[in-house]
XYZ file of C-alpha atoms in Angstrom:
664
model
C 8.943 37.665 -46.960
C 8.687 36.058 -43.355
C 8.602 38.731 -40.623
C 11.901 36.719 -38.900
C 13.571 36.401 -42.544
C 17.002 38.248 -42.967
C 18.420 39.918 -46.290
C 21.846 40.034 -46.853
C 23.443 41.791 -49.924
C 26.939 40.636 -50.815
C 29.371 41.782 -53.894
C 31.728 39.479 -55.692
C 35.065 40.960 -56.512
C 35.431 39.867 -60.418
C 32.380 41.764 -61.678
C 29.819 44.003 -60.516
C 27.038 41.739 -59.964
C 25.367 41.562 -56.576
C 23.775 37.970 -55.025
C 20.978 38.306 -52.673
C 20.594 35.958 -49.995
C 17.545 35.212 -47.723
C 18.116 33.386 -44.471
C 14.684 32.468 -42.994
C 15.926 31.756 -39.466
C 17.903 34.221 -37.340
C 19.143 31.284 -35.073
C 20.768 29.740 -38.258
C 24.707 29.035 -38.023
C 24.946 31.874 -40.297
C 24.946 33.963 -37.104
C 27.225 32.472 -34.576
C 27.838 35.954 -32.703
C 23.862 35.841 -31.904
C 24.055 32.216 -30.755
C 26.826 33.043 -28.486
C 25.125 35.756 -26.927
C 21.783 34.303 -25.945
C 22.328 30.301 -25.593
C 23.995 30.363 -22.343
C 21.878 32.728 -20.824
C 18.740 30.828 -21.837
C 20.099 27.467 -20.854
C 20.907 28.939 -17.560
C 17.534 30.002 -16.683
C 16.551 26.657 -18.149
C 18.533 24.724 -15.498
C 17.052 27.271 -12.566
C 13.888 26.418 -13.510
C 14.191 22.642 -13.586
C 15.958 22.782 -10.553
C 13.375 25.114 -8.529
C 11.089 22.413 -9.645
C 13.026 19.194 -8.486
C 13.361 21.152 -4.873
C 9.896 21.950 -4.934
C 8.726 18.357 -5.521
C 11.266 17.133 -3.067
C 10.076 19.203 -0.609
C 6.627 18.059 -0.997
C 7.490 14.632 -0.935
C 9.595 14.865 2.433
C 6.741 16.605 4.160
C 4.115 14.195 2.790
C 6.392 11.379 4.177
C 6.860 13.463 7.388
C 3.193 13.972 7.876
C 2.446 10.173 6.910
C 5.310 8.630 9.199
C 3.909 11.068 12.105
C 0.383 9.992 11.604
C 1.388 6.370 11.607
C 3.500 6.843 14.753
C 0.593 8.646 16.595
C -2.116 5.689 15.530
C 0.525 3.133 16.817
C 0.809 4.818 19.641
C -2.910 5.314 20.343
C -3.988 2.096 19.225
C -6.447 0.114 20.257
C -5.761 -3.667 20.366
C -8.289 -5.198 22.862
C -10.677 -6.546 19.976
C -7.529 -8.215 18.466
C -6.585 -10.703 21.236
C -5.584 -14.140 20.336
C -9.196 -15.463 20.600
C -10.240 -13.410 17.393
C -7.019 -13.858 15.473
C -7.365 -17.889 15.575
C -5.365 -19.780 13.435
C -5.374 -17.775 10.244
C -3.309 -15.426 11.869
C -0.456 -18.228 12.860
C -0.751 -19.355 9.187
C -0.170 -15.875 7.811
C 2.784 -15.704 10.470
C 4.485 -19.055 9.466
C 4.411 -17.627 5.538
C 5.652 -14.035 6.369
C 8.622 -15.824 8.182
C 9.584 -18.101 5.381
C 8.883 -15.151 2.948
C 11.449 -12.935 5.032
C 14.124 -15.946 5.150
C 13.445 -16.463 1.586
C 14.058 -12.631 0.440
C 17.375 -12.705 2.440
C 18.875 -15.702 0.808
C 17.569 -14.306 -2.607
C 19.435 -11.172 -1.732
C 22.699 -12.929 -0.800
C 22.215 -14.845 -4.326
C 21.465 -11.869 -6.234
C 24.549 -10.124 -5.238
C 26.646 -13.056 -5.172
C 25.280 -13.995 -8.953
C 24.764 -17.511 -7.942
C 23.145 -19.312 -10.587
C 22.067 -23.174 -10.283
C 22.725 -23.883 -14.041
C 26.083 -22.268 -14.287
C 27.452 -23.508 -11.315
C 29.184 -27.123 -10.984
C 28.587 -29.324 -7.519
C 32.714 -29.176 -7.223
C 32.559 -25.221 -7.426
C 30.363 -24.727 -4.707
C 32.002 -22.705 -1.937
C 30.760 -22.732 1.563
C 27.887 -24.093 3.102
C 25.436 -21.302 2.173
C 25.715 -21.595 -1.411
C 25.269 -25.534 -0.797
C 22.123 -24.800 0.913
C 20.794 -22.659 -1.655
C 21.505 -24.753 -4.528
C 19.939 -27.717 -2.805
C 16.740 -25.421 -1.881
C 16.391 -24.659 -5.655
C 16.699 -28.423 -6.525
C 13.861 -29.232 -4.021
C 11.968 -26.277 -5.146
C 11.878 -27.098 -8.551
C 11.123 -30.603 -8.151
C 8.642 -30.727 -5.298
C 7.436 -27.105 -4.095
C 6.626 -25.681 -7.183
C 4.552 -28.850 -8.820
C 2.257 -28.280 -5.902
C 2.141 -24.413 -5.807
C 1.375 -24.625 -9.680
C -1.471 -27.164 -9.077
C -3.096 -25.000 -6.055
C -2.587 -22.065 -8.355
C -4.363 -23.636 -11.327
C -7.355 -24.830 -9.122
C -8.002 -21.309 -7.891
C -7.649 -19.704 -11.460
C -10.483 -22.125 -12.532
C -12.491 -20.993 -9.864
C -11.764 -17.378 -10.449
C -12.632 -17.754 -14.194
C -16.104 -19.610 -13.595
C -16.651 -16.814 -10.807
C -15.804 -14.211 -13.195
C -18.173 -15.662 -15.961
C -20.903 -15.763 -13.658
C -20.302 -11.962 -13.001
C -20.231 -11.670 -17.048
C -23.582 -13.372 -17.493
C -24.956 -11.432 -14.846
C -23.942 -8.160 -16.427
C -25.125 -9.242 -19.650
C -28.570 -9.940 -18.217
C -28.663 -6.412 -16.573
C -27.941 -4.851 -20.093
C -30.619 -6.910 -21.554
C -33.206 -5.746 -19.167
C -31.643 -1.892 -19.630
C -32.143 -2.679 -23.328
C -35.534 -3.845 -23.339
C -36.678 -1.574 -20.439
C -38.094 -4.472 -18.505
C -39.514 -4.028 -15.293
C -42.020 -5.454 -12.895
C -45.767 -4.264 -13.932
C -48.862 -3.934 -11.751
C -52.476 -3.939 -12.631
C -53.917 -0.548 -13.344
C -56.768 -0.997 -10.832
C -54.439 -2.492 -8.323
C -55.661 0.247 -5.776
C -58.619 2.306 -5.731
C -57.183 5.768 -4.117
C -60.927 6.897 -4.206
C -61.823 3.946 -1.789
C -59.602 3.572 1.078
C -61.532 0.461 2.249
C -59.945 -1.375 -0.541
C -56.199 -0.850 0.774
C -55.076 -4.033 2.412
C -53.919 -3.768 6.121
C -50.259 -3.145 6.111
C -47.914 -3.923 9.340
C -44.735 -1.550 9.461
C -42.099 -3.060 11.870
C -38.974 -1.182 13.099
C -36.573 -3.691 14.798
C -33.916 -1.629 16.343
C -31.259 -2.058 19.306
C -29.295 0.835 21.087
C -30.030 3.113 17.721
C -29.709 6.282 19.535
C -28.015 8.340 16.559
C -30.925 7.264 14.266
C -34.179 6.184 15.833
C -35.919 9.416 15.539
C -35.584 9.586 11.710
C -36.842 6.161 10.957
C -40.069 6.264 13.402
C -40.592 9.750 11.803
C -40.191 8.511 7.675
C -42.663 5.537 8.935
C -45.303 7.811 10.529
C -45.529 9.909 7.422
C -46.087 7.100 4.726
C -49.148 7.732 2.788
C -51.639 5.187 3.577
C -54.762 5.179 5.040
C -54.502 5.554 8.975
C -57.171 2.633 9.786
C -55.335 0.500 7.435
C -51.736 0.479 8.899
C -49.957 0.023 12.296
C -46.488 0.661 12.956
C -44.545 -1.443 15.438
C -41.447 0.279 17.343
C -39.556 -3.159 18.149
C -37.068 -1.660 20.461
C -34.286 -4.124 22.109
C -32.088 -1.448 23.719
C -30.564 -2.163 26.883
C -30.412 1.631 28.025
C -33.122 2.627 29.945
C -32.879 6.342 29.029
C -32.730 5.403 25.661
C -35.884 3.187 26.044
C -37.611 6.403 27.383
C -36.588 8.518 24.625
C -38.077 6.203 21.840
C -41.418 5.959 24.167
C -41.621 9.636 24.034
C -41.075 9.997 20.238
C -43.858 6.925 19.857
C -46.331 8.532 22.289
C -45.716 12.262 20.160
C -46.462 10.320 17.012
C -49.780 8.987 18.488
C -51.131 12.078 19.466
C -50.892 13.224 15.992
C -53.262 10.449 15.233
C -50.880 7.974 13.803
C -51.630 4.238 14.763
C -48.423 3.382 16.320
C -47.290 0.967 19.062
C -43.928 0.610 21.430
C -42.546 -2.876 21.971
C -39.729 -3.920 24.563
C -38.736 -7.459 25.044
C -37.914 -8.267 28.750
C -36.216 -11.556 27.206
C -33.721 -10.376 24.384
C -32.725 -13.492 22.752
C -32.159 -14.226 19.049
C -31.207 -10.950 17.854
C -33.035 -9.573 15.435
C -34.610 -12.836 14.224
C -36.046 -13.196 17.889
C -37.280 -9.644 17.948
C -39.153 -9.918 14.879
C -40.647 -13.281 15.899
C -41.984 -12.034 19.200
C -43.739 -9.177 17.214
C -45.400 -11.664 15.009
C -46.815 -13.512 17.642
C -49.181 -10.722 18.932
C -52.960 -11.099 18.457
C -53.840 -8.351 16.153
C -51.202 -9.612 13.685
C -53.821 -11.909 12.057
C -55.612 -9.003 10.961
C -52.961 -7.621 8.381
C -51.963 -9.101 5.422
C -48.414 -7.775 4.411
C -45.605 -6.515 6.816
C -42.942 -4.071 5.706
C -39.570 -4.041 7.560
C -37.056 -1.081 7.912
C -34.293 -1.001 9.990
C -33.579 1.740 12.352
C -31.339 3.728 9.817
C -33.757 3.276 6.711
C -36.143 6.522 5.742
C -38.614 5.323 3.370
C -40.435 8.030 1.073
C -44.229 8.630 1.752
C -44.893 6.646 -1.352
C -43.180 3.556 -0.345
C -46.311 1.139 0.052
C -48.226 2.921 -2.655
C -45.214 1.594 -4.857
C -44.761 -1.870 -3.359
C -48.084 -3.211 -1.947
C -49.970 -2.852 -5.683
C -47.350 -5.657 -7.263
C -49.148 -8.221 -4.843
C -52.587 -7.737 -6.872
C -53.595 -10.632 -8.773
C -49.994 -12.473 -7.738
C -51.316 -15.104 -4.922
C -47.677 -16.645 -5.314
C -45.590 -13.337 -4.768
C -44.235 -13.534 -1.265
C -41.936 -10.724 -1.214
C -41.405 -7.441 -2.593
C -37.801 -5.612 -2.185
C -36.998 -2.097 -2.849
C -33.442 -1.161 -3.769
C -31.214 0.992 -1.056
C -29.731 4.161 -1.780
C -27.195 6.158 0.735
C -27.323 9.518 2.323
C -23.648 9.384 2.852
C -21.984 7.530 0.006
C -19.446 10.453 -0.704
C -18.494 11.063 2.946
C -15.078 8.951 2.541
C -13.209 6.960 0.721
C -14.654 3.756 2.514
C -18.076 4.558 1.993
C -17.411 5.552 -1.769
C -16.007 1.776 -2.349
C -18.848 0.311 -0.312
C -21.302 2.235 -2.614
C -19.797 0.889 -5.641
C -20.269 -3.166 -4.162
C -23.803 -2.260 -3.146
C -24.751 -0.581 -6.336
C -23.467 -3.724 -8.570
C -25.420 -5.919 -6.064
C -28.614 -3.902 -6.108
C -28.636 -2.970 -9.885
C -27.162 -6.370 -11.200
C -27.450 -9.181 -8.652
C -30.872 -8.647 -7.138
C -32.263 -7.296 -10.575
C -31.185 -10.008 -12.713
C -31.888 -12.820 -10.465
C -35.283 -11.053 -9.685
C -36.479 -10.858 -13.011
C -35.215 -14.027 -14.265
C -35.317 -16.562 -11.531
C -38.105 -14.632 -9.485
C -35.515 -15.359 -6.358
C -33.224 -13.204 -4.416
C -31.601 -13.213 -0.920
C -34.223 -10.808 0.924
C -31.935 -7.913 2.331
C -33.488 -7.814 5.709
C -35.178 -4.139 5.464
C -36.788 -2.232 2.898
C -39.160 -4.907 1.746
C -42.658 -6.060 1.724
C -43.605 -9.514 2.807
C -46.871 -11.153 2.440
C -47.618 -12.333 6.256
C -48.994 -15.848 4.720
C -45.409 -16.458 2.821
C -43.681 -15.898 6.324
C -46.148 -18.088 8.007
C -46.097 -21.068 5.752
C -42.235 -20.883 5.611
C -41.918 -21.194 9.346
C -41.320 -17.889 10.314
C -38.395 -16.216 11.940
C -35.770 -18.291 13.046
C -32.900 -17.771 15.241
C -30.400 -20.344 14.221
C -28.252 -17.993 12.057
C -26.976 -14.628 11.949
C -28.694 -14.157 8.601
C -32.510 -14.505 9.441
C -33.382 -12.605 6.194
C -31.519 -15.109 3.756
C -32.955 -17.718 5.985
C -36.567 -17.014 5.578
C -35.906 -16.116 1.828
C -34.350 -19.771 1.169
C -37.043 -21.294 3.070
C -40.056 -19.260 1.190
C -38.420 -20.085 -2.206
C -38.283 -23.983 -1.128
C -42.284 -23.354 -0.361
C -42.781 -22.184 -4.057
C -43.047 -18.250 -3.331
C -41.506 -15.804 -5.758
C -39.925 -12.361 -5.371
C -39.716 -9.344 -7.090
C -37.121 -6.730 -7.020
C -37.728 -2.826 -7.559
C -34.954 -1.129 -8.816
C -36.627 2.086 -9.045
C -38.042 2.456 -5.375
C -35.194 3.614 -3.070
C -35.066 3.948 0.514
C -32.270 6.005 2.271
C -30.009 4.584 4.727
C -26.535 4.719 5.998
C -23.561 2.861 5.272
C -20.768 2.131 7.911
C -18.087 5.120 8.194
C -15.437 2.969 10.149
C -13.489 0.422 9.145
C -14.412 -1.146 12.285
C -18.112 -1.281 11.898
C -17.572 -2.034 8.393
C -15.288 -5.207 9.146
C -17.876 -6.513 11.767
C -20.434 -6.186 9.177
C -18.923 -8.081 6.603
C -18.077 -10.901 9.038
C -21.723 -11.560 9.649
C -23.059 -11.376 6.200
C -20.299 -13.729 4.975
C -20.222 -16.266 8.045
C -24.043 -16.461 8.236
C -24.669 -17.865 4.582
C -22.143 -20.909 5.387
C -23.947 -21.514 8.337
C -27.443 -21.397 6.597
C -25.707 -23.608 4.016
C -25.196 -26.315 6.450
C -28.767 -25.952 7.920
C -30.419 -25.669 4.662
C -28.760 -28.282 2.246
C -30.520 -31.371 3.269
C -33.934 -29.627 2.933
C -32.837 -28.049 -0.788
C -31.880 -31.494 -1.698
C -35.308 -33.123 -0.517
C -37.530 -30.153 -1.848
C -39.934 -30.536 -4.417
C -38.711 -27.661 -6.521
C -37.182 -28.190 -10.082
C -33.147 -29.253 -10.532
C -32.819 -26.179 -12.176
C -33.714 -24.217 -8.997
C -31.739 -26.715 -6.625
C -28.798 -26.322 -8.700
C -29.075 -22.833 -8.558
C -29.500 -22.616 -4.803
C -26.502 -24.993 -3.953
C -23.953 -24.177 -7.028
C -24.513 -20.450 -7.980
C -26.380 -18.865 -4.720
C -24.207 -20.715 -1.858
C -20.935 -22.234 -3.103
C -20.035 -19.522 -6.140
C -20.857 -16.313 -4.470
C -20.884 -17.018 -0.956
C -17.664 -19.647 -0.648
C -15.469 -19.779 -3.721
C -15.303 -16.005 -4.288
C -13.735 -15.049 -0.561
C -11.664 -18.488 -1.136
C -9.615 -17.883 -4.355
C -9.565 -14.346 -3.987
C -7.602 -14.731 -0.486
C -5.900 -17.651 -1.559
C -4.802 -16.772 -5.145
C -4.085 -12.986 -4.454
C -2.899 -12.969 -0.800
C -0.966 -16.325 -0.364
C -0.173 -17.684 -4.044
C 1.028 -14.765 -5.676
C 3.766 -13.565 -3.119
C 4.637 -17.428 -2.895
C 5.273 -17.651 -6.479
C 8.001 -14.620 -6.309
C 9.964 -17.261 -4.467
C 9.072 -19.625 -6.455
C 9.478 -18.667 -10.277
C 8.686 -22.079 -11.852
C 5.111 -21.624 -10.937
C 4.713 -17.859 -11.515
C 1.091 -16.623 -12.169
C 0.666 -15.371 -15.778
C -0.025 -11.637 -16.240
C -3.865 -12.058 -17.569
C -4.500 -13.313 -13.950
C -3.517 -10.848 -11.974
C -3.949 -7.569 -13.983
C -6.202 -7.883 -16.998
C -8.804 -10.176 -15.646
C -9.194 -8.415 -12.390
C -9.429 -4.952 -14.151
C -11.931 -6.119 -16.608
C -14.311 -7.373 -13.388
C -13.676 -4.475 -11.534
C -14.580 -2.320 -14.382
C -17.823 -4.291 -14.807
C -18.619 -4.086 -10.698
C -17.902 -0.360 -11.520
C -20.730 0.526 -14.278
C -23.581 0.676 -12.104
C -22.138 3.691 -10.270
C -20.137 5.500 -13.362
C -19.019 8.250 -11.081
C -16.943 5.984 -9.395
C -15.025 5.172 -12.196
C -11.917 7.122 -10.889
C -11.621 4.784 -8.286
C -11.450 1.570 -10.342
C -7.636 1.009 -8.831
C -8.748 1.259 -5.326
C -11.652 -0.716 -5.472
C -9.457 -3.577 -6.785
C -7.231 -3.074 -4.176
C -9.847 -2.862 -1.373
C -11.577 -5.928 -2.378
C -8.630 -8.085 -2.195
C -7.607 -6.210 1.090
C -10.981 -7.236 2.649
C -10.878 -10.735 1.178
C -9.250 -11.678 4.412
C -11.966 -10.874 6.461
C -14.435 -12.286 4.080
C -12.243 -15.439 4.186
C -12.010 -15.927 7.906
C -15.782 -15.262 8.236
C -16.779 -17.992 5.511
C -14.315 -20.684 7.291
C -16.030 -19.418 10.909
C -19.445 -19.989 9.311
C -18.645 -23.138 7.552
C -17.059 -25.094 10.302
C -19.080 -23.601 13.299
C -16.462 -21.815 14.794
C -16.872 -19.133 17.819
C -17.024 -16.083 15.920
C -19.498 -17.489 13.527
C -22.492 -16.473 16.211
C -21.354 -12.783 16.978
C -23.902 -10.479 15.938
C -22.807 -6.819 16.584
C -25.314 -3.871 15.525
C -23.597 -1.472 12.732
C -22.600 1.563 14.256
C -24.658 4.550 12.923
C -23.719 7.981 12.769
C -27.260 9.322 12.172
C -25.881 12.187 9.824
C -29.145 13.236 8.882
C -31.142 13.193 12.135
C -30.534 16.698 12.506
C -31.593 18.021 9.482
C -35.043 15.663 9.513
C -35.832 17.161 12.973
C -35.461 20.658 11.532
C -37.621 19.716 8.676
C -40.136 18.285 11.077
C -40.319 21.337 13.011
C -40.723 23.565 10.138
C -43.547 21.207 8.732
C -45.491 21.656 12.228
C -45.051 25.138 12.515
C -46.625 25.358 8.973
C -49.489 23.036 9.694
C -49.855 24.460 13.317
C -52.375 27.352 11.664
C -54.613 24.639 9.879
C -54.900 21.815 12.546
C -55.325 22.490 16.015
C -53.376 19.129 17.597
C -52.906 18.536 21.106
C -49.359 18.137 21.836
C -47.403 17.679 24.913
C -45.984 20.492 26.116
C -42.305 19.680 25.292
C -42.333 17.468 22.189
C -41.390 19.803 19.431
C -38.636 17.991 17.059
C -36.290 20.567 18.300
C -37.073 20.239 22.127
C -36.560 16.544 21.290
C -33.281 16.989 19.737
C -31.960 19.033 22.649
C -33.360 16.406 25.369
C -31.574 13.675 23.208
C -28.225 15.585 23.500
C -28.796 15.986 27.195
C -29.134 12.579 27.803
C -26.277 11.562 25.570
C -23.381 9.757 27.455
C -20.276 12.076 27.001
C -18.426 10.766 24.217
C -15.154 8.810 24.406
C -12.269 9.659 22.907
C -12.048 8.281 19.417
C -9.372 5.685 18.947
C -8.203 3.664 16.102
C -7.433 0.074 16.215
C -4.402 -2.348 15.043
C -5.441 -5.317 12.871
C -2.956 -7.765 12.965
C -3.923 -10.213 10.101
C -4.030 -7.059 7.783
C -0.646 -5.652 8.945
C 1.115 -9.279 8.469
C -0.376 -9.668 5.314
C 0.910 -6.333 4.475
C 4.543 -7.505 5.433
C 4.160 -10.636 3.291
C 2.922 -8.626 0.129
C 5.742 -6.059 0.330
C 8.461 -8.594 0.946
C 7.396 -10.406 -1.836
C 7.334 -7.093 -3.720
C 10.959 -6.672 -2.882
C 12.049 -10.269 -4.227
C 10.063 -9.191 -7.479
C 12.048 -6.145 -7.910
C 15.131 -8.139 -7.758
C 13.842 -10.246 -10.675
C 12.212 -7.023 -12.424
C 8.910 -8.600 -13.040
C 7.194 -5.266 -13.723
C 3.460 -5.528 -13.423
C 3.756 -8.049 -10.559
C 6.079 -5.620 -8.453
C 3.652 -2.892 -9.024
C 0.384 -5.186 -7.889
C 2.335 -6.543 -4.971
C 3.737 -3.077 -3.639
C 0.359 -1.228 -4.124
C -1.665 -4.450 -2.334
C 0.961 -4.534 0.665
C 0.278 -0.411 0.829
C -3.438 -1.103 1.197
C -3.268 -3.922 3.507
C -0.814 -1.596 5.438
C -3.587 1.228 5.425
C -6.479 -0.920 6.433
C -4.160 -2.582 9.400
C -3.522 0.497 10.667
C -6.977 1.878 10.299
C -6.138 4.606 8.202
C -9.458 4.447 5.852
C -12.672 5.696 7.141
C -13.672 7.665 10.304
C -12.599 6.644 13.619
C -15.238 5.662 16.205
C -15.599 6.285 19.990
């Protein structure tokens, strides 16, 4: 018998037999008195518990909204819009404002029509009441006959481009999976370097170009000075383009301290600073002693190669006279610093793991990343050397070397630490340069590509895949389709985009992008929204480079924070203290790592108050998308509404500079 069972004995009046009745539930209707006694009390407590949860949730939401609005109000009041003047906004901003005005007007009319229940197909012409209703019917007729076909044609064109680019990305991912499955990677000869005979090591030049890199110069010089290579077979050039006299002295002192420790290192400063980084490298390669060196390794100021970097890269050149470049992968010291760096890490992991690795293995060609790579100096010279004609000198030299028959190798397992931009302002400027430069280069290189002696397949790959598809078509359709056409279709339902275009395919492509960084899978949706939000910057940069507009030649050094600088100096001081008992090295009386750090801090200019920016293009697009989401809500579009709502909010976050760190 069950523990909660109840046994009842009843007596019949006709005879003396008894009936045994077993009830298995004490809450059965057989016990009405028990139910009446307990049910109201339990129900009251249940209601009180639910009410408490609702009040707590409402309080949390209220406090969250208050804090958000207070933050937005503070950001707007302290915003600096000096870099968002009419010159930087340009025609694109005016076009967005026109679409925004049309959408707001259309939303107002649609709201009136919705609440008055106007319907073109149910109202006869003689039943029209008032000028406003007649105007609405005329707009519906004009929209269906003229506007919708035009928007539908443009959207179909963008969808075709979207599918082609998605197919290219899918092929790249399949190539990466094949490399992983077969465990394919570049190999080196077993006798490439004889560690017992240092004289067999080739002569290597290491270049560190920098310009006003106060936060990171010491760690980059220190990392290069500790490269494991015979001291008489390596020379480090510190190529300083800084215009700050105090900073120049600090960098000179850093170079001198390493020179006194036996490192073969020189300091160079140009008096005429033209051509940005390309001009700096070109000037350094013009030195007479460069002819004694066979290879040159290049590291930007925030890059910290491991001591074995040269021993992992240089041997790949042995026995391969047509090999011009060995490129290593970037690894990021601050990839988990904030949401902005996490999203950048997703993008760059896909770039190196998939794009660079697949192109390097199957095509022997990819775009040089400008740093963390080793060039054969002969390849640089035969390809024309560094040119100052674009802001992407690294891609320029890579394309010219490829046209001259040189091959490239990408090493996915050799990583060099560097730093990601932590502020939206720095990242935005970096992306503008990275997307305007390729279009400048395409205009300049197209005749040379067509007339070159390489195969038709290589020419097609350069023109259609390397330049057009990945540098022009991607930002074009991403901005046009998801930021302009999609909100317009909410007001033109005859040309509405199918669900698979705005949801299924983008999510699949974003998932493929995130696979090289599996820990970032929870950021799938933010990454999709972030990429669409950045499309306005990339589209604007692409147009500037393609049509040679003024902003195409802007070259701004990406702001660094030097988060690892202090730890590196502490580690350096610890190494110095351990080796002081073994080696008697004559040092300057005030050149230890910690003292140098203190001197650096003393000479630093007092930091300005951190301010945020207002980005008007992003804010205008945010209003456009939110207006379209309101129109979508009237029509109960479902997924379209949610996509437009969250995409509009992401544009709002970017426009108010609420992502990443602020800059001084």
